[in-house]
């Protein structure tokens, strides 16, 4: 058995005896694929009074996968205070910061109970895909 240094796993070796020497050419190393930063993708919310936009802020490679950190901004475009916001996030494959998980939806974080008129809040998430689909499910204006 030969130890090829492959994570401590032993690899069995098989010898083939041939009357002529066998010459093998090493295969060329694959060309690395450049990592393309995703373009900011505005996400349409269910109401023009509340808007959600997203953009990739960081991209990196780890263990053969490309990961993105997305920043999403929820803006209260109404003339009233936004309360009881409920967001749905589909096609999310990573952690979320800045929101509270509530069943199948996300709500304001524990430190925020409302969003005044004209103000915005941000949440972030990381995943190895294009931006998740964020939609406004429900809210109240007071």
Tab-separated table of C-alpha atoms in Angstrom:
chain	number	residue	atom	x	y	z
A	1	UNK	CA	0.000	0.000	0.000
A	2	UNK	CA	1.114	3.514	-0.756
A	3	UNK	CA	0.308	6.538	1.297
A	4	UNK	CA	-0.375	9.326	-1.184
A	5	UNK	CA	-0.864	11.917	1.533
A	6	UNK	CA	-4.571	12.122	0.670
A	7	UNK	CA	-6.013	12.903	4.085
A	8	UNK	CA	-4.409	9.820	5.650
A	9	UNK	CA	-6.313	7.386	3.450
A	10	UNK	CA	-4.350	4.481	2.031
A	11	UNK	CA	-4.632	3.861	-1.662
A	12	UNK	CA	-4.074	0.429	-3.164
A	13	UNK	CA	-1.560	0.296	-6.017
A	14	UNK	CA	-1.863	-2.125	-8.926
A	15	UNK	CA	1.129	-2.781	-11.189
A	16	UNK	CA	0.607	-3.699	-14.847
A	17	UNK	CA	3.580	-5.423	-16.460
A	18	UNK	CA	3.961	-4.784	-20.160
A	19	UNK	CA	6.717	-5.784	-22.590
A	20	UNK	CA	6.934	-2.152	-23.783
A	21	UNK	CA	7.324	0.810	-21.446
A	22	UNK	CA	4.096	2.692	-20.925
A	23	UNK	CA	4.446	6.456	-21.174
A	24	UNK	CA	1.717	8.571	-19.661
A	25	UNK	CA	1.436	12.271	-20.148
A	26	UNK	CA	0.115	14.307	-17.264
A	27	UNK	CA	-3.171	15.956	-18.088
A	28	UNK	CA	-3.026	19.738	-18.226
A	29	UNK	CA	-4.160	21.528	-15.099
A	30	UNK	CA	-7.686	22.885	-15.455
A	31	UNK	CA	-7.925	26.616	-15.943
A	32	UNK	CA	-9.488	28.346	-12.949
A	33	UNK	CA	-12.910	29.823	-13.534
A	34	UNK	CA	-13.004	33.498	-12.553
A	35	UNK	CA	-15.470	34.377	-9.818
A	36	UNK	CA	-18.016	36.858	-11.065
A	37	UNK	CA	-19.604	39.179	-8.576
A	38	UNK	CA	-23.362	39.070	-8.844
A	39	UNK	CA	-24.942	42.323	-9.897
A	40	UNK	CA	-27.220	44.078	-7.414
A	41	UNK	CA	-30.709	42.758	-7.943
A	42	UNK	CA	-33.601	44.920	-6.829
A	43	UNK	CA	-36.322	42.776	-5.352
A	44	UNK	CA	-39.885	43.879	-5.883
A	45	UNK	CA	-41.883	43.963	-2.699
A	46	UNK	CA	-45.602	43.351	-2.550
A	47	UNK	CA	-46.305	47.037	-1.957
A	48	UNK	CA	-44.778	50.281	-3.184
A	49	UNK	CA	-45.172	51.575	0.382
A	50	UNK	CA	-42.543	49.083	1.545
A	51	UNK	CA	-39.542	48.348	-0.675
A	52	UNK	CA	-36.824	45.721	-0.404
A	53	UNK	CA	-33.526	45.947	-2.286
A	54	UNK	CA	-30.548	43.609	-2.164
A	55	UNK	CA	-26.937	43.660	-3.236
A	56	UNK	CA	-23.951	41.355	-2.910
A	57	UNK	CA	-21.365	43.005	-0.678
A	58	UNK	CA	-18.705	40.278	-0.491
A	59	UNK	CA	-17.871	37.144	-2.469
A	60	UNK	CA	-15.364	34.409	-1.597
A	61	UNK	CA	-14.493	30.779	-2.335
A	62	UNK	CA	-14.313	28.039	0.301
A	63	UNK	CA	-14.095	24.276	-0.180
A	64	UNK	CA	-14.916	24.509	-3.874
A	65	UNK	CA	-17.996	26.726	-3.471
A	66	UNK	CA	-18.524	30.416	-4.102
A	67	UNK	CA	-20.292	32.214	-1.262
A	68	UNK	CA	-21.901	35.649	-1.264
A	69	UNK	CA	-22.813	37.997	1.559
A	70	UNK	CA	-25.978	39.856	0.609
A	71	UNK	CA	-27.196	43.053	2.217
A	72	UNK	CA	-30.951	43.614	2.028
A	73	UNK	CA	-32.570	46.943	2.861
A	74	UNK	CA	-36.229	47.313	3.807
A	75	UNK	CA	-37.461	50.906	3.356
A	76	UNK	CA	-40.697	52.389	4.655
A	77	UNK	CA	-41.849	54.626	1.781
A	78	UNK	CA	-45.208	55.374	3.397
A	79	UNK	CA	-46.051	58.440	5.425
A	80	UNK	CA	-46.786	56.305	8.511
A	81	UNK	CA	-44.882	54.108	10.964
A	82	UNK	CA	-44.397	50.524	9.788
A	83	UNK	CA	-45.300	47.865	12.372
A	84	UNK	CA	-45.754	44.098	12.399
A	85	UNK	CA	-43.632	43.550	9.300
A	86	UNK	CA	-43.601	39.979	8.003
A	87	UNK	CA	-41.171	38.949	5.250
A	88	UNK	CA	-40.888	35.684	3.348
A	89	UNK	CA	-37.488	34.612	2.069
A	90	UNK	CA	-37.504	31.851	-0.542
A	91	UNK	CA	-34.468	30.022	-1.917
A	92	UNK	CA	-32.339	30.888	1.112
A	93	UNK	CA	-29.478	28.479	1.760
A	94	UNK	CA	-27.625	30.126	4.628
A	95	UNK	CA	-27.873	32.098	7.864
A	96	UNK	CA	-29.705	35.440	8.290
A	97	UNK	CA	-28.701	38.267	10.643
A	98	UNK	CA	-30.883	41.226	11.581
A	99	UNK	CA	-34.305	39.510	11.473
A	100	UNK	CA	-36.211	37.196	13.803
A	101	UNK	CA	-37.464	33.862	12.452
A	102	UNK	CA	-41.184	33.398	13.145
A	103	UNK	CA	-42.605	30.179	11.689
A	104	UNK	CA	-42.054	30.326	7.929
A	105	UNK	CA	-41.591	34.101	7.959
A	106	UNK	CA	-39.171	36.701	9.303
A	107	UNK	CA	-40.085	39.699	11.459
A	108	UNK	CA	-38.356	42.729	12.932
A	109	UNK	CA	-35.348	41.853	15.105
A	110	UNK	CA	-35.910	41.881	18.874
A	111	UNK	CA	-34.365	45.354	19.224
A	112	UNK	CA	-36.712	46.952	16.660
A	113	UNK	CA	-40.506	47.086	16.992
A	114	UNK	CA	-41.316	49.595	14.248
A	115	UNK	CA	-39.824	51.532	11.347
A	116	UNK	CA	-40.683	55.250	11.096
A	117	UNK	CA	-41.816	56.795	7.804
A	118	UNK	CA	-38.944	57.301	5.365
A	119	UNK	CA	-36.517	55.115	7.348
A	120	UNK	CA	-34.767	51.879	6.411
A	121	UNK	CA	-33.440	48.800	8.151
A	122	UNK	CA	-30.856	46.312	6.943
A	123	UNK	CA	-30.454	42.561	7.290
A	124	UNK	CA	-27.772	40.335	5.834
A	125	UNK	CA	-27.452	36.718	4.811
A	126	UNK	CA	-24.841	34.427	3.346
A	127	UNK	CA	-25.388	31.742	0.781
A	128	UNK	CA	-23.857	30.100	-2.256
A	129	UNK	CA	-26.366	31.181	-4.862
A	130	UNK	CA	-27.964	34.177	-6.547
A	131	UNK	CA	-29.976	36.471	-4.240
A	132	UNK	CA	-32.812	34.862	-2.316
A	133	UNK	CA	-36.384	35.889	-3.167
A	134	UNK	CA	-37.492	38.330	-0.461
A	135	UNK	CA	-41.129	39.419	-0.382
A	136	UNK	CA	-43.290	41.444	1.980
A	137	UNK	CA	-46.037	39.192	3.292
A	138	UNK	CA	-47.877	41.565	5.618
A	139	UNK	CA	-47.507	44.697	7.726
A	140	UNK	CA	-49.500	47.418	9.438
A	141	UNK	CA	-49.110	51.182	9.159
A	142	UNK	CA	-49.928	53.344	12.158
